[in-house]
GROMACS .gro file of N, CA and C in nm:
model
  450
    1UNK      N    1  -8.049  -0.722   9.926
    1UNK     CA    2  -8.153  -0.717   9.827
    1UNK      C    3  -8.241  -0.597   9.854
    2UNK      N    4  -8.332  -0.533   9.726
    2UNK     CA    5  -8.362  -0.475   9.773
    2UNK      C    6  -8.551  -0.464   9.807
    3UNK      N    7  -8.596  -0.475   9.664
    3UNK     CA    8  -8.763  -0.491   9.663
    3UNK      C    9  -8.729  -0.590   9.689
    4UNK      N   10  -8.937  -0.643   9.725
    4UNK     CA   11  -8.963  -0.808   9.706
    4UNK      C   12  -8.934  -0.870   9.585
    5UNK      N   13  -8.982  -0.798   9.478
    5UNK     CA   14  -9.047  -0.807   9.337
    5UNK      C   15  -8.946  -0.716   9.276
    6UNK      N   16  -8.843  -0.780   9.166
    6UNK     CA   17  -8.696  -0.705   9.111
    6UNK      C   18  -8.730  -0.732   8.960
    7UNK      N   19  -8.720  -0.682   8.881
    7UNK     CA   20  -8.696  -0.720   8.720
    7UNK      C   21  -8.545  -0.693   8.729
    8UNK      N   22  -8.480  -0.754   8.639
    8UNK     CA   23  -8.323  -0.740   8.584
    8UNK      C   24  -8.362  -0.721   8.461
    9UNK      N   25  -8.258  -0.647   8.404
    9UNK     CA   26  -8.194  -0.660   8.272
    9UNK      C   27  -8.148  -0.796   8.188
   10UNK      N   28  -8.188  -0.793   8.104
   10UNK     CA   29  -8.103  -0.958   8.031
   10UNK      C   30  -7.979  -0.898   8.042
   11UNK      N   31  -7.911  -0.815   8.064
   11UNK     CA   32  -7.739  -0.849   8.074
   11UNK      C   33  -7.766  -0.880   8.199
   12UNK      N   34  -7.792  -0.810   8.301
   12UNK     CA   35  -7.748  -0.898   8.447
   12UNK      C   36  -7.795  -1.062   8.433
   13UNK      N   37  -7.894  -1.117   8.359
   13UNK     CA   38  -7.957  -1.260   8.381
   13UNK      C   39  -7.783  -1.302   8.298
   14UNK      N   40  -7.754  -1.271   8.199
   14UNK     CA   41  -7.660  -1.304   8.147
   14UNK      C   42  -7.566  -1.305   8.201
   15UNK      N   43  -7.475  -1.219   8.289
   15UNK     CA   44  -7.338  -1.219   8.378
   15UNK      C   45  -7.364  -1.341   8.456
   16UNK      N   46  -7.513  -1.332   8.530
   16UNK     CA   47  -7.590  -1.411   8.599
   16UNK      C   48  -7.499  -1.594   8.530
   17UNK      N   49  -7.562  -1.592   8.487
   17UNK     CA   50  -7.541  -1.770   8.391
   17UNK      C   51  -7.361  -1.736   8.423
   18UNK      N   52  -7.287  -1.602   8.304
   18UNK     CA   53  -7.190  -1.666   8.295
   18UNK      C   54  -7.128  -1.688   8.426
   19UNK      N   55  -7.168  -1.583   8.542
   19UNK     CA   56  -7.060  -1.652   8.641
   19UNK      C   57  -7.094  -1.788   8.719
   20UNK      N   58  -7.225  -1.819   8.704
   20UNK     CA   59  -7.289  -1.935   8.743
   20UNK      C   60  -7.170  -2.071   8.648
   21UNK      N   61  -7.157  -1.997   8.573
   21UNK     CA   62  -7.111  -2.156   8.515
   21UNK      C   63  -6.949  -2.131   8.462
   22UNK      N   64  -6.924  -2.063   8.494
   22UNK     CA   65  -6.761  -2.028   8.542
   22UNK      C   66  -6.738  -2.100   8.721
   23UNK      N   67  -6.821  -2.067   8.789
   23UNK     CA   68  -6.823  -2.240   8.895
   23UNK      C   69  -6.823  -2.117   9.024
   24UNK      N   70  -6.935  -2.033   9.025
   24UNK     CA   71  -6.964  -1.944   9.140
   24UNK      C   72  -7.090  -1.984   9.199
   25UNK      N   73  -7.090  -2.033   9.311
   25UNK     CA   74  -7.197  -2.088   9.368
   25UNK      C   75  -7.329  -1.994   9.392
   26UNK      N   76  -7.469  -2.041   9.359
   26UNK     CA   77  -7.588  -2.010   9.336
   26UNK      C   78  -7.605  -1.867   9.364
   27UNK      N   79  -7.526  -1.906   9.561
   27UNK     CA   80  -7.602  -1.796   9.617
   27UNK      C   81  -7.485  -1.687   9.613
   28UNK      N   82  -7.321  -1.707   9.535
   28UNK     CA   83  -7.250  -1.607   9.537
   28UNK      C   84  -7.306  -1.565   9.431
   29UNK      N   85  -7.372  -1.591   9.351
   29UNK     CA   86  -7.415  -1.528   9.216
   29UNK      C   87  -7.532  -1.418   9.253
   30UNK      N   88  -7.622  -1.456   9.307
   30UNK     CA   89  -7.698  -1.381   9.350
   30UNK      C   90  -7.665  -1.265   9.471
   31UNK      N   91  -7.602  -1.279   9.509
   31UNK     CA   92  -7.544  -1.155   9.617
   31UNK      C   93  -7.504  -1.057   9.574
   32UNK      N   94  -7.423  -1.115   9.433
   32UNK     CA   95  -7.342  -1.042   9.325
   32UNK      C   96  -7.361  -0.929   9.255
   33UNK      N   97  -7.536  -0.978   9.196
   33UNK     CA   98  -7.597  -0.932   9.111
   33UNK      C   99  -7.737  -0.880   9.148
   34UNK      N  100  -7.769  -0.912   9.303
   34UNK     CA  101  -7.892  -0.902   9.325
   34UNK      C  102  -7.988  -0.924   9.300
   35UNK      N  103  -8.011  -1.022   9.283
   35UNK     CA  104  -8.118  -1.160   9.219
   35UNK      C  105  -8.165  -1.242   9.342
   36UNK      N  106  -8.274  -1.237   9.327
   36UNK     CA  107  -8.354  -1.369   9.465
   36UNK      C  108  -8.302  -1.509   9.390
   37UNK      N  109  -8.292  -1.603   9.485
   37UNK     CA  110  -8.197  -1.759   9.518
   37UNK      C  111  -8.313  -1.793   9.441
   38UNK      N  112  -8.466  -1.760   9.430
   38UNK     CA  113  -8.557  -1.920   9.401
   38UNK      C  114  -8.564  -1.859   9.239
   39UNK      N  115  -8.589  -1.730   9.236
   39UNK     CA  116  -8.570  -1.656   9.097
   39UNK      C  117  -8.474  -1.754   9.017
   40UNK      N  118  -8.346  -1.707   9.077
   40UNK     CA  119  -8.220  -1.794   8.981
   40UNK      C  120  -8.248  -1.932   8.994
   41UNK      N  121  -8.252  -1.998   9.051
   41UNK     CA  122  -8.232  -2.132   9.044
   41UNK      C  123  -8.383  -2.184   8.947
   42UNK      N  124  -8.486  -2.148   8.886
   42UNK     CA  125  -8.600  -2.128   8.864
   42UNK      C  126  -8.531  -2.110   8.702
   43UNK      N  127  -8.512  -2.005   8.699
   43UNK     CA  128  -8.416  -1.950   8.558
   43UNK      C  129  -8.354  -2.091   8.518
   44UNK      N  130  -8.188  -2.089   8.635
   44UNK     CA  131  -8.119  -2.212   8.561
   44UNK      C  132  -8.198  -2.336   8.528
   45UNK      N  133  -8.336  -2.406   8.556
   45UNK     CA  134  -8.382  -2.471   8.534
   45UNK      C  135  -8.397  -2.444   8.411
   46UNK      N  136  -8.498  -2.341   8.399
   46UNK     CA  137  -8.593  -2.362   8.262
   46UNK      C  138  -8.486  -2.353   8.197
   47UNK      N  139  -8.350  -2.285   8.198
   47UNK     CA  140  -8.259  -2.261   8.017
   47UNK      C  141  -8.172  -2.304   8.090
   48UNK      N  142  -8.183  -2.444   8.145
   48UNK     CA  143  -8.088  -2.570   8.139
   48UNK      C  144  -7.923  -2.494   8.175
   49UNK      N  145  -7.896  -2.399   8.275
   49UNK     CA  146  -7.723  -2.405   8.335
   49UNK      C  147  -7.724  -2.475   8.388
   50UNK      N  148  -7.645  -2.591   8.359
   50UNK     CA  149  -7.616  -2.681   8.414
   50UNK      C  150  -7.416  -2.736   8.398
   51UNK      N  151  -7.373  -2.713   8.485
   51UNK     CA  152  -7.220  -2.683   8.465
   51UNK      C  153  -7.174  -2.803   8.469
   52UNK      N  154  -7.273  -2.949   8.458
   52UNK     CA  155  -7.223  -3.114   8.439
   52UNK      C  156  -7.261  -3.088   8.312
   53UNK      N  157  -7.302  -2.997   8.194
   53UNK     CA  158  -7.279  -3.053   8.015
   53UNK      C  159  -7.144  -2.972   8.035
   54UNK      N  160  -7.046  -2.922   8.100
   54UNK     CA  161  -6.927  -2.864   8.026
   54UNK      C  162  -6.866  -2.984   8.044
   55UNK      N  163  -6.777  -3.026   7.924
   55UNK     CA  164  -6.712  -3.112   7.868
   55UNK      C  165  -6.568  -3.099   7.978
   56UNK      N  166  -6.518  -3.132   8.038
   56UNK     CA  167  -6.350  -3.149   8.070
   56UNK      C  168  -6.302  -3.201   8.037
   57UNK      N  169  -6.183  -3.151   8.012
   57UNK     CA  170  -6.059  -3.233   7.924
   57UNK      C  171  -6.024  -3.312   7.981
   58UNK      N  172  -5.964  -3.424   7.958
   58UNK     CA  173  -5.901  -3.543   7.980
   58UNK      C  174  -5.783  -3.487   8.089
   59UNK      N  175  -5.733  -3.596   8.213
   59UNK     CA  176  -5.625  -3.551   8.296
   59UNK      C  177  -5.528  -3.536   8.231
   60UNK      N  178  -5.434  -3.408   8.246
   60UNK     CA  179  -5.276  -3.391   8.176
   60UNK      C  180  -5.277  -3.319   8.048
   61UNK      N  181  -5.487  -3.314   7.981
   61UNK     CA  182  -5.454  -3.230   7.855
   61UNK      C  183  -5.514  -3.094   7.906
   62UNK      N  184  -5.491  -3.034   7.983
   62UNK     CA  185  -5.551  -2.916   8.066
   62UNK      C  186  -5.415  -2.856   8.029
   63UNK      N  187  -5.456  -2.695   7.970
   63UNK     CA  188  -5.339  -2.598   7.970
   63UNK      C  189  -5.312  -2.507   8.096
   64UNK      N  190  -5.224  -2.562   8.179
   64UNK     CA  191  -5.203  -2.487   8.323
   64UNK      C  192  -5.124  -2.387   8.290
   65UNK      N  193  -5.075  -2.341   8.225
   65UNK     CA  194  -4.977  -2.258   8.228
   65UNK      C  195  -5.005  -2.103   8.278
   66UNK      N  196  -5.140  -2.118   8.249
   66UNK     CA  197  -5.203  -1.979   8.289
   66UNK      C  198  -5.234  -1.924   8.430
   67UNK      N  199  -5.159  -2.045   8.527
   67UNK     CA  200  -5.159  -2.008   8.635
   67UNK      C  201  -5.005  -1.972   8.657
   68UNK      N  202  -4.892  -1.984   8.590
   68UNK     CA  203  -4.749  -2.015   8.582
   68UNK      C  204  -4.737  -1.893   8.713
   69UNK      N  205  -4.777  -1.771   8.657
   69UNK     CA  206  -4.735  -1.614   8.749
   69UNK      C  207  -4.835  -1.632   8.886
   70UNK      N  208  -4.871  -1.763   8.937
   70UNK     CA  209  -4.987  -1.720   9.036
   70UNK      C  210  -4.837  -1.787   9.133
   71UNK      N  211  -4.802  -1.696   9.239
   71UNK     CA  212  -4.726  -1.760   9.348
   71UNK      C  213  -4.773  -1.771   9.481
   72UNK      N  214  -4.725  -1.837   9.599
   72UNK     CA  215  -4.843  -1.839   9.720
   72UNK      C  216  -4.870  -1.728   9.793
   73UNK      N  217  -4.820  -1.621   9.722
   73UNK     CA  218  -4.893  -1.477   9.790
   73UNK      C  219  -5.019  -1.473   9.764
   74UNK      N  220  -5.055  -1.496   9.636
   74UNK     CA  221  -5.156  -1.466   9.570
   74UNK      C  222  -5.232  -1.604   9.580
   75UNK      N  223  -5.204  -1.733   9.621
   75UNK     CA  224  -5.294  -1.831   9.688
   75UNK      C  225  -5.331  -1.796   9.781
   76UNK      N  226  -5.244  -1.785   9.900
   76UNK     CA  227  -5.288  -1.702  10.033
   76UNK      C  228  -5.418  -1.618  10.039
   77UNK      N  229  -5.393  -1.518   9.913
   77UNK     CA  230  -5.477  -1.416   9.918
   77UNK      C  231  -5.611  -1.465   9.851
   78UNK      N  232  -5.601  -1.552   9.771
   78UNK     CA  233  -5.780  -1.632   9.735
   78UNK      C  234  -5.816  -1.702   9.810
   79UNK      N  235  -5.722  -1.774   9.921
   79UNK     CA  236  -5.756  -1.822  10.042
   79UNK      C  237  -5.832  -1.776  10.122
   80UNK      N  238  -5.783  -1.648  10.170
   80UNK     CA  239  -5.848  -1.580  10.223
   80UNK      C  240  -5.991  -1.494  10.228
   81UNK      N  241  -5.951  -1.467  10.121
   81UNK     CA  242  -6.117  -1.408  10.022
   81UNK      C  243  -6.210  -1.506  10.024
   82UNK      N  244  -6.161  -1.639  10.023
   82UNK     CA  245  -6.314  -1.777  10.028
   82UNK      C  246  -6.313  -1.758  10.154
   83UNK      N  247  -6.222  -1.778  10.272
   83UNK     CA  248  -6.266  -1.773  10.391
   83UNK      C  249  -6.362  -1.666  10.440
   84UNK      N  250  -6.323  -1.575  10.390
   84UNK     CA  251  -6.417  -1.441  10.438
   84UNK      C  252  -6.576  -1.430  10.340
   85UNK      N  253  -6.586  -1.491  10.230
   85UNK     CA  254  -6.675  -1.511  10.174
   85UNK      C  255  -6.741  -1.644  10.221
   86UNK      N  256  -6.711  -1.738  10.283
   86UNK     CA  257  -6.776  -1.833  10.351
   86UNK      C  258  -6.822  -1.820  10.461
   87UNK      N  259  -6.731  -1.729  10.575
   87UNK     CA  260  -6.783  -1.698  10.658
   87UNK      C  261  -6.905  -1.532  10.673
   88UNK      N  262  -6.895  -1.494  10.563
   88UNK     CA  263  -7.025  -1.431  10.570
   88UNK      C  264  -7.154  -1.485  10.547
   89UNK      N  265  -7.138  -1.611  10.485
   89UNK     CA  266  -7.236  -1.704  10.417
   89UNK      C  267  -7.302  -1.803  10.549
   90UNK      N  268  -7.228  -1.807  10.624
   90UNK     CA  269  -7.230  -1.859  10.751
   90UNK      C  270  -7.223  -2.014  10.697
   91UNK      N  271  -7.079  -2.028  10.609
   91UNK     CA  272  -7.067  -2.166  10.600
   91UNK      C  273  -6.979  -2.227  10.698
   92UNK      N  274  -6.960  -2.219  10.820
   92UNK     CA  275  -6.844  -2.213  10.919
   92UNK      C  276  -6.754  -2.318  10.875
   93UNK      N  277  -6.803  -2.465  10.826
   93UNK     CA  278  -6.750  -2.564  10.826
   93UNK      C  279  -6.633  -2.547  10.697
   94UNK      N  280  -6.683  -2.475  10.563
   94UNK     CA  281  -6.579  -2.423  10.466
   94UNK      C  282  -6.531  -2.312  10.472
   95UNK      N  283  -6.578  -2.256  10.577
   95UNK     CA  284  -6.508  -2.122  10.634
   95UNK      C  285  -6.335  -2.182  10.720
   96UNK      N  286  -6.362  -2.271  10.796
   96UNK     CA  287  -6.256  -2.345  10.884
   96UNK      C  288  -6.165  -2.439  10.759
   97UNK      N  289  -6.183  -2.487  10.682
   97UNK     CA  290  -6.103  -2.531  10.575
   97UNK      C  291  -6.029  -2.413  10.474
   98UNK      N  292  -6.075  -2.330  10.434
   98UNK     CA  293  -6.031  -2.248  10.390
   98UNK      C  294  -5.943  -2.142  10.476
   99UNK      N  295  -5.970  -2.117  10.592
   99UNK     CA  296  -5.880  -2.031  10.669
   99UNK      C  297  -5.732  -2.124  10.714
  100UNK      N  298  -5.751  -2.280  10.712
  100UNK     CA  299  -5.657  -2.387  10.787
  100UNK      C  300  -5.539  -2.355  10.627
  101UNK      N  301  -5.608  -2.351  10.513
  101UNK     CA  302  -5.561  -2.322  10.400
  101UNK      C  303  -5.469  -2.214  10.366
  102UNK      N  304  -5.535  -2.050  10.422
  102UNK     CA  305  -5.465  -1.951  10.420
  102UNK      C  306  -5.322  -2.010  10.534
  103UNK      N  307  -5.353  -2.048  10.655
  103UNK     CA  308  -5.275  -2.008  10.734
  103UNK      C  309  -5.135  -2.116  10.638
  104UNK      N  310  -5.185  -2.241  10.648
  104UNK     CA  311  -5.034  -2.356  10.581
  104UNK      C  312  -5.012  -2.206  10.457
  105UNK      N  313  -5.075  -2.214  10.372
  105UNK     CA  314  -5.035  -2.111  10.273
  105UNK      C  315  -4.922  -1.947  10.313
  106UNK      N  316  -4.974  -1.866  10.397
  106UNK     CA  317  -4.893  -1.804  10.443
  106UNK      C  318  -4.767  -1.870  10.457
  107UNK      N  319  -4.750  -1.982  10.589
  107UNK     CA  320  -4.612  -2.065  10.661
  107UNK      C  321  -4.532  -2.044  10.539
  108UNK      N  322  -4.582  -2.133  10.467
  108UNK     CA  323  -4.546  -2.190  10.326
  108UNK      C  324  -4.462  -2.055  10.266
  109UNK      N  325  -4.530  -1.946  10.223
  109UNK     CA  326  -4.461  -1.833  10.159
  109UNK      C  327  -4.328  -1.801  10.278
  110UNK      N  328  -4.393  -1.779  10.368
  110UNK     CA  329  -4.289  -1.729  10.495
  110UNK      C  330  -4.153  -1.843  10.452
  111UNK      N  331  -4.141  -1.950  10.510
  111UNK     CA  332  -4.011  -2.073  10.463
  111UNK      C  333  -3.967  -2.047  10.337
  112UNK      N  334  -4.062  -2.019  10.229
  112UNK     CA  335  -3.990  -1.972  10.081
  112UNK      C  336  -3.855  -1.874  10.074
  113UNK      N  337  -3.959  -1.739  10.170
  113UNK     CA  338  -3.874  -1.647  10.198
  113UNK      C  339  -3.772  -1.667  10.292
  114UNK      N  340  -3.784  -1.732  10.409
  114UNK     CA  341  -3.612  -1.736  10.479
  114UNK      C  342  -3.553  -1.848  10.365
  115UNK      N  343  -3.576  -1.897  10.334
  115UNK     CA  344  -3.519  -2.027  10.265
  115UNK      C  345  -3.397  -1.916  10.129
  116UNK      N  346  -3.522  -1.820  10.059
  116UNK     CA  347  -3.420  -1.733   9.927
  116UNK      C  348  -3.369  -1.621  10.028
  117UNK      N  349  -3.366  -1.573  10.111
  117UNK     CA  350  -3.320  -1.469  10.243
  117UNK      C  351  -3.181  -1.538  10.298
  118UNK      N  352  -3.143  -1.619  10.274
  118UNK     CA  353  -3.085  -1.702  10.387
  118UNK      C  354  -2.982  -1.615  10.367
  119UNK      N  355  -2.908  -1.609  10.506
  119UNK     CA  356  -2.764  -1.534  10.500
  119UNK      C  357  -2.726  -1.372  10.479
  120UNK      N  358  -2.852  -1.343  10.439
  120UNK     CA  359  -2.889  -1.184  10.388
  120UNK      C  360  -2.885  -1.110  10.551
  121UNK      N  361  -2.771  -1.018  10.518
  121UNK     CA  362  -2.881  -0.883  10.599
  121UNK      C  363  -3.025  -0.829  10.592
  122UNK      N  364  -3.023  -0.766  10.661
  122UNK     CA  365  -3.133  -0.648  10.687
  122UNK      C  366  -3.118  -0.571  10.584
  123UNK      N  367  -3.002  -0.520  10.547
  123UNK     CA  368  -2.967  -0.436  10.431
  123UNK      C  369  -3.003  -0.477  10.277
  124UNK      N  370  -2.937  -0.594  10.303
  124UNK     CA  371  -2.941  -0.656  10.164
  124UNK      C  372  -3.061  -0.692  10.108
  125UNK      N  373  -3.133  -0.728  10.206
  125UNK     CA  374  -3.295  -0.808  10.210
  125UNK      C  375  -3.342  -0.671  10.153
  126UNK      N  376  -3.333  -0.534  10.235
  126UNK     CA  377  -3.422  -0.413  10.160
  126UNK      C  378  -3.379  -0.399  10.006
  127UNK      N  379  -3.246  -0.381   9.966
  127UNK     CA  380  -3.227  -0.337   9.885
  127UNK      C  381  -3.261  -0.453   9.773
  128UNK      N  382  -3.245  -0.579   9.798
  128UNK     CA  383  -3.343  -0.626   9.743
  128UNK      C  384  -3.477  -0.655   9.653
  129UNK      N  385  -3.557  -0.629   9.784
  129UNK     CA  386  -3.681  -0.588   9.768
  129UNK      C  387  -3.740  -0.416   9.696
  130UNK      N  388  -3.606  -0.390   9.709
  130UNK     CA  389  -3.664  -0.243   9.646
  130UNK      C  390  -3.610  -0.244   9.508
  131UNK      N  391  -3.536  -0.307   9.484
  131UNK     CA  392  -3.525  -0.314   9.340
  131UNK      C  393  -3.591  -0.382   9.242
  132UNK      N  394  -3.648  -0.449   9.301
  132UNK     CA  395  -3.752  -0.548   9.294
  132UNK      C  396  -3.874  -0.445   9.240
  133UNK      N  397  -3.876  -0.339   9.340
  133UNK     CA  398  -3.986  -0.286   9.397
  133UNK      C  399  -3.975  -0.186   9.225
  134UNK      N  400  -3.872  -0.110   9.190
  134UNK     CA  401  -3.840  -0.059   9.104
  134UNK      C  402  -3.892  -0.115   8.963
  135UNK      N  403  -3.764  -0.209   8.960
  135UNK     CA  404  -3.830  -0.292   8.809
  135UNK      C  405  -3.982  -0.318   8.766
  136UNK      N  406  -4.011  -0.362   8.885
  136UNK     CA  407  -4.181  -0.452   8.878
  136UNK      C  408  -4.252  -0.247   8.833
  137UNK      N  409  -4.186  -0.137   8.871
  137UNK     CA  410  -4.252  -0.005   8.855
  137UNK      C  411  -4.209   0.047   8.691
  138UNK      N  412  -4.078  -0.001   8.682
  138UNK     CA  413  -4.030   0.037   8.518
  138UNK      C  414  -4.121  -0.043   8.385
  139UNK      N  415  -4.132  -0.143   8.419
  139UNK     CA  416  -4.269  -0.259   8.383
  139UNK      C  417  -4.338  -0.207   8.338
  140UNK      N  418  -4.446  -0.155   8.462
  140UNK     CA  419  -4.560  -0.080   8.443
  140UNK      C  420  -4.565   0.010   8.383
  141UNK      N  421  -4.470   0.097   8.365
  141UNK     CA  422  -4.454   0.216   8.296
  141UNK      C  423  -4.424   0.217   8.129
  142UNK      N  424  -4.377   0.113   8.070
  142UNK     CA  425  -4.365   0.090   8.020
  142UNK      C  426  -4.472   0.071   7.930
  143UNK      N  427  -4.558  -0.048   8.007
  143UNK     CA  428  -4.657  -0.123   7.945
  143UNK      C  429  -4.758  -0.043   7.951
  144UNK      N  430  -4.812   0.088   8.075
  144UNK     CA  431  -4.882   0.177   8.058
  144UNK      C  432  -4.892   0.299   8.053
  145UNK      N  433  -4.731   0.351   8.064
  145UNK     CA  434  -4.731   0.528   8.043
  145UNK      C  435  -4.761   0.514   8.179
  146UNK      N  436  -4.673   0.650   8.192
  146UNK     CA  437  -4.638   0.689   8.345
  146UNK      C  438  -4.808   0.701   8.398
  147UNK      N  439  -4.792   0.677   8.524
  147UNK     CA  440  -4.906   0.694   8.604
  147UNK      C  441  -4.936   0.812   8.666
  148UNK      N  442  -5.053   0.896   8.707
  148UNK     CA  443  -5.071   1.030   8.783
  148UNK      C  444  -5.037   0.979   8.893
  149UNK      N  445  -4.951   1.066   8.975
  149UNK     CA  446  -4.905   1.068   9.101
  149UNK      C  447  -5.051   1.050   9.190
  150UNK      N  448  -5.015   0.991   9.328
  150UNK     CA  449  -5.105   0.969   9.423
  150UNK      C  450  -5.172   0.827   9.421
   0.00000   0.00000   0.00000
């Protein structure tokens, strides 16, 4: 932070709310945006954020699909990001749940991979992965015009 005494912009009070109620806790909001904790919470009072009026859907009518492309690399890796964001927060106790999280999460990817690896060379495993490495690049190129080198 930086002054005692900060004015914001109504767009920052605004990002403010929306990430507040997209389900980012008080004080990640404020770190975020640079807002004092009694400021915001003062705010969400008077103009009522309160993230118990969002309505949830009923169990089973939730559209998951939009996680379909998230695989446990990319759990791992939000795993990790809460751990390291908890433990700057000095939440140790959800700092230690979330890291117990990354690590099963990693294992987990690791067994995926010997499990689709099985029987593979060294060779085969690269060439593999590099074609892999290719396509996932023809993709991109595609969808955004070649990229500047570097």
């Amino acid at each position: 932070m930086t002054d005692v005494y900060r004015i914001r912009a109504a767009a920052v009070w605004a990002q403010a709310r929306k990430d507040y109620l997209s389900g980012l806790s008080a004080e990640a909001v404020c770190r975020r945006h640079d807002l004092g904790l009694s400021a915001f919470r003062r705010r969400a009072r008077k103009y009522g954020w309160r993230r118990s009026d969002d309505v949830a859907p009923p169990p089973g009518e939730t559209n998951l699909t939009l996680y379909d492309d998230v695989g446990l690399d990319d759990q791992a890796e939000i795993a990790r990001l809460r751990f390291i964001e908890a433990l700057e927060a000095g939440r140790a106790t959800d700092a230690r749940r979330w890291r117990r999280l990354w690590l099963e999460l990693i294992e987990a990817a690791r067994k995926g991979d010997a499990e689709f690896f099985k029987g593979m060379s060294r060779e085969d495993i690269k060439a593999v992965l590099e074609r892999e490495r290719r396509e996932i690049e023809e993709e991109d190129e595609a969808l955004f015009g070649a990229l500047p080198p570097g």
